[in-house]
Amino acid sequence: MNSNYWNDQNSPVMPVSAPDFMPQEQLRELQLHRLKSLVKYTYDRVELFRNRCVERGVRPEHIKNLEDIAILPTFTKSDLRDTYPFGLFATPMSEIVRFHASSGTTGKPIVVAYTKDDLRLWSECVQRALAACGLGAGDIIQNAYGYGLFTGGLGLHQGATDLGLTVVPVSGGNSERQIMLMRDFGATAVSCTPSYFLHLIDAAKAQGVDMRDLPLRVGVFGAEPWTDEMRRHIEEEAGIEAFDIYGLTEICGPGVGIECKEHHGLHIFEDHFYPEILDPETLEPLPDGEEGELVFTTLTKQAMPMIRYRTRDLSVIGPDPCECGRRIRRIRRIHARTDDMLIIRGVNIFPSQIEAGLLSVDGALPHYAIIVTRENNLDKLEVQVEIPREKFSDKISEIEKLRAQIAESIHRIINIAATVTLAEPNSLPRSEGKARRVTDLRGRQ
Ligand code: DLL
């Protein structure tokens, strides 16, 4: 086959994406076939999985249809920690060609492993993701996700290379150099966390570069929650189309799901990663359209298969079908994790709600920090938000008006009052990877 065939920009459906367009019935058949093999494979090789099945009286042959997945045990991050480092591996070390790890907030990282086939399948998913963003041979992608144990850098790198893009493996950090390379190499795409890209937009401005004048046209952003308000800001400031890419270390890394050009939810590569939505309290499966915890079963992974892995991410499956023609199902963008939730004065609040509130006010910049304290047994919420320098030269009453507007907009969404503090541009901490926006000091006071 002609090697250009895969990347023919004029082809309406890129062959690498063919499974995305498979008829649903055929896809379900494939999933069932793969699920049955996976359960048998994992039962025979991973002690923890076998023990949990035995406890429940479940045997591999009990899986007769896709709904039977519900009889299988679920797994969480603590199962990876408890079996650190290699306890969940299903293949001998001689077949493992790569480790990645995610730095937990506490203690030991979680470790994942890949065989050569696992790397191939991961690359296939990243290729399908990048193709859905309209990228192919001829595009130059500046990959500013961190390289190393984090899956973002190498994951995007391999998929982009295999799809035929030209990769600039710059990794995160050194924003000045990032802008220089972006301009000099003429990158048409960039991949990094959305918060780091905000930082790059500012770095470009500081160097007198307007990103809208560069050939850059696509951003592949993920690894952290971001809102549609943030997307609008990024797209306007950089003159690009921003796509949301989802993934997690335990399942493979980036490339579990991607937005298509409709920008209405993320398609899950469900021929490899079978999604379910469970009630996080009862673990009962929820029907499509209801919000709950996203749970994945890796249908084809060899070194470290994951069965019903609880992501802690909250989402909804559906609606079907997508205008783009892909038949693989979509999930709503992840705006929150079950463990991100702040309970302030008894009200459940997600940081993304605060982001949506403040960014809907003209004049608020997308750099903010959320600080929660407790005074006299009462929770206090402070939101620090940067505003452009020129706003500080406005009359005091104008500044106060902006502050009040932001406070009101946040209040409208979360239903509790926050103290809003306006900050100078570039005064709040920046991150080269995932942003840390919340400081909860209540336990420490
Ligand atoms: O963040 C993998 C990745 C790299 C995804 C690059 C996308 C791009 P972890 O470090 O294991 O892996 O973190 C996984 O990050 O459970 C979500 O809570 C969050 N997350 C990842 N992508 C998104 C996204 C990588 N697009 C955890 N939107 C996940 C919201 C996301 N949250």
PDB file of C-alpha atoms and ligand atoms in Angstrom, residues 102 145 150-152 156 221-226 244-250 253-254 266 311 313 334 337 434, ligand 1:
ATOM      1  CA  SER A 102       1.749   8.869  37.430  1.00  0.00           C
ATOM      2  CA  TYR A 145       3.322  17.762  27.088  1.00  0.00           C
ATOM      3  CA  PHE A 150       4.072  11.128  32.350  1.00  0.00           C
ATOM      4  CA  THR A 151       2.156   9.595  29.445  1.00  0.00           C
ATOM      5  CA  GLY A 152       1.383  12.903  27.709  1.00  0.00           C
ATOM      6  CA  LEU A 156       1.296  12.056  21.724  1.00  0.00           C
ATOM      7  CA  PHE A 221      -5.484  20.105  24.914  1.00  0.00           C
ATOM      8  CA  GLY A 222      -6.164  17.788  27.810  1.00  0.00           C
ATOM      9  CA  ALA A 223      -4.852  16.138  30.982  1.00  0.00           C
ATOM     10  CA  GLU A 224      -6.939  18.502  33.119  1.00  0.00           C
ATOM     11  CA  PRO A 225     -10.483  19.856  33.165  1.00  0.00           C
ATOM     12  CA  TRP A 226     -11.192  22.998  31.171  1.00  0.00           C
ATOM     13  CA  ASP A 244     -10.214  18.244  23.982  1.00  0.00           C
ATOM     14  CA  ILE A 245      -8.192  15.028  24.361  1.00  0.00           C
ATOM     15  CA  TYR A 246      -8.819  12.678  27.263  1.00  0.00           C
ATOM     16  CA  GLY A 247      -6.929   9.838  28.810  1.00  0.00           C
ATOM     17  CA  LEU A 248      -5.431   8.464  31.970  1.00  0.00           C
ATOM     18  CA  THR A 249      -2.278   6.584  32.815  1.00  0.00           C
ATOM     19  CA  GLU A 250      -4.069   3.493  34.075  1.00  0.00           C
ATOM     20  CA  GLY A 253      -2.485   7.681  28.579  1.00  0.00           C
ATOM     21  CA  PRO A 254      -3.794  10.306  26.141  1.00  0.00           C
ATOM     22  CA  LEU A 266     -15.537  13.232  23.280  1.00  0.00           C
ATOM     23  CA  THR A 311     -11.558   6.758  36.947  1.00  0.00           C
ATOM     24  CA  ASP A 313     -14.063  11.295  36.550  1.00  0.00           C
ATOM     25  CA  ILE A 334     -14.947  15.894  31.953  1.00  0.00           C
ATOM     26  CA  ARG A 337     -13.674  14.358  39.361  1.00  0.00           C
ATOM     27  CA  LYS A 434      -1.460  20.299  35.118  1.00  0.00           C
TER      28      LYS A 434
HETATM   29  O1  DLL B   1      -3.371  13.206  32.098  1.00  0.00           O
HETATM   30  C1  DLL B   1      -3.084  11.581  30.347  1.00  0.00           C
HETATM   31  C2  DLL B   1      -3.217  12.658  29.327  1.00  0.00           C
HETATM   32  C3  DLL B   1      -2.081  13.268  28.823  1.00  0.00           C
HETATM   33  C4  DLL B   1      -4.459  13.021  28.849  1.00  0.00           C
HETATM   34  C5  DLL B   1      -2.192  14.249  27.859  1.00  0.00           C
HETATM   35  C6  DLL B   1      -4.593  13.995  27.867  1.00  0.00           C
HETATM   36  C7  DLL B   1      -3.442  14.603  27.373  1.00  0.00           C
HETATM   37  P1  DLL B   1      -3.005  11.149  34.231  1.00  0.00           P
HETATM   38  O2  DLL B   1      -1.874  12.005  34.636  1.00  0.00           O
HETATM   39  O3  DLL B   1      -3.060   9.760  34.731  1.00  0.00           O
HETATM   40  O4  DLL B   1      -3.061  11.008  32.668  1.00  0.00           O
HETATM   41  O5  DLL B   1      -4.330  11.910  34.643  1.00  0.00           O
HETATM   42  C8  DLL B   1      -5.580  11.384  34.309  1.00  0.00           C
HETATM   43  O6  DLL B   1      -6.492  13.630  34.258  1.00  0.00           O
HETATM   44  O7  DLL B   1      -8.547  10.865  35.195  1.00  0.00           O
HETATM   45  C9  DLL B   1      -8.787  13.187  34.457  1.00  0.00           C
HETATM   46  O8  DLL B   1      -9.155  13.477  35.782  1.00  0.00           O
HETATM   47  C10 DLL B   1      -7.759  14.199  33.993  1.00  0.00           C
HETATM   48  N1  DLL B   1      -7.907  14.435  32.570  1.00  0.00           N
HETATM   49  C11 DLL B   1      -7.205  13.900  31.545  1.00  0.00           C
HETATM   50  N2  DLL B   1      -7.632  14.404  30.360  1.00  0.00           N
HETATM   51  C12 DLL B   1      -8.647  15.260  30.663  1.00  0.00           C
HETATM   52  C13 DLL B   1      -9.501  16.093  29.882  1.00  0.00           C
HETATM   53  C14 DLL B   1      -3.184  12.041  31.776  1.00  0.00           C
HETATM   54  N3  DLL B   1      -9.408  16.158  28.567  1.00  0.00           N
HETATM   55  C15 DLL B   1      -6.657  12.308  34.824  1.00  0.00           C
HETATM   56  N4  DLL B   1     -10.439  16.808  30.546  1.00  0.00           N
HETATM   57  C16 DLL B   1      -8.033  11.881  34.378  1.00  0.00           C
HETATM   58  C17 DLL B   1     -10.556  16.738  31.889  1.00  0.00           C
HETATM   59  C18 DLL B   1      -8.827  15.269  32.063  1.00  0.00           C
HETATM   60  N5  DLL B   1      -9.766  16.002  32.662  1.00  0.00           N
END
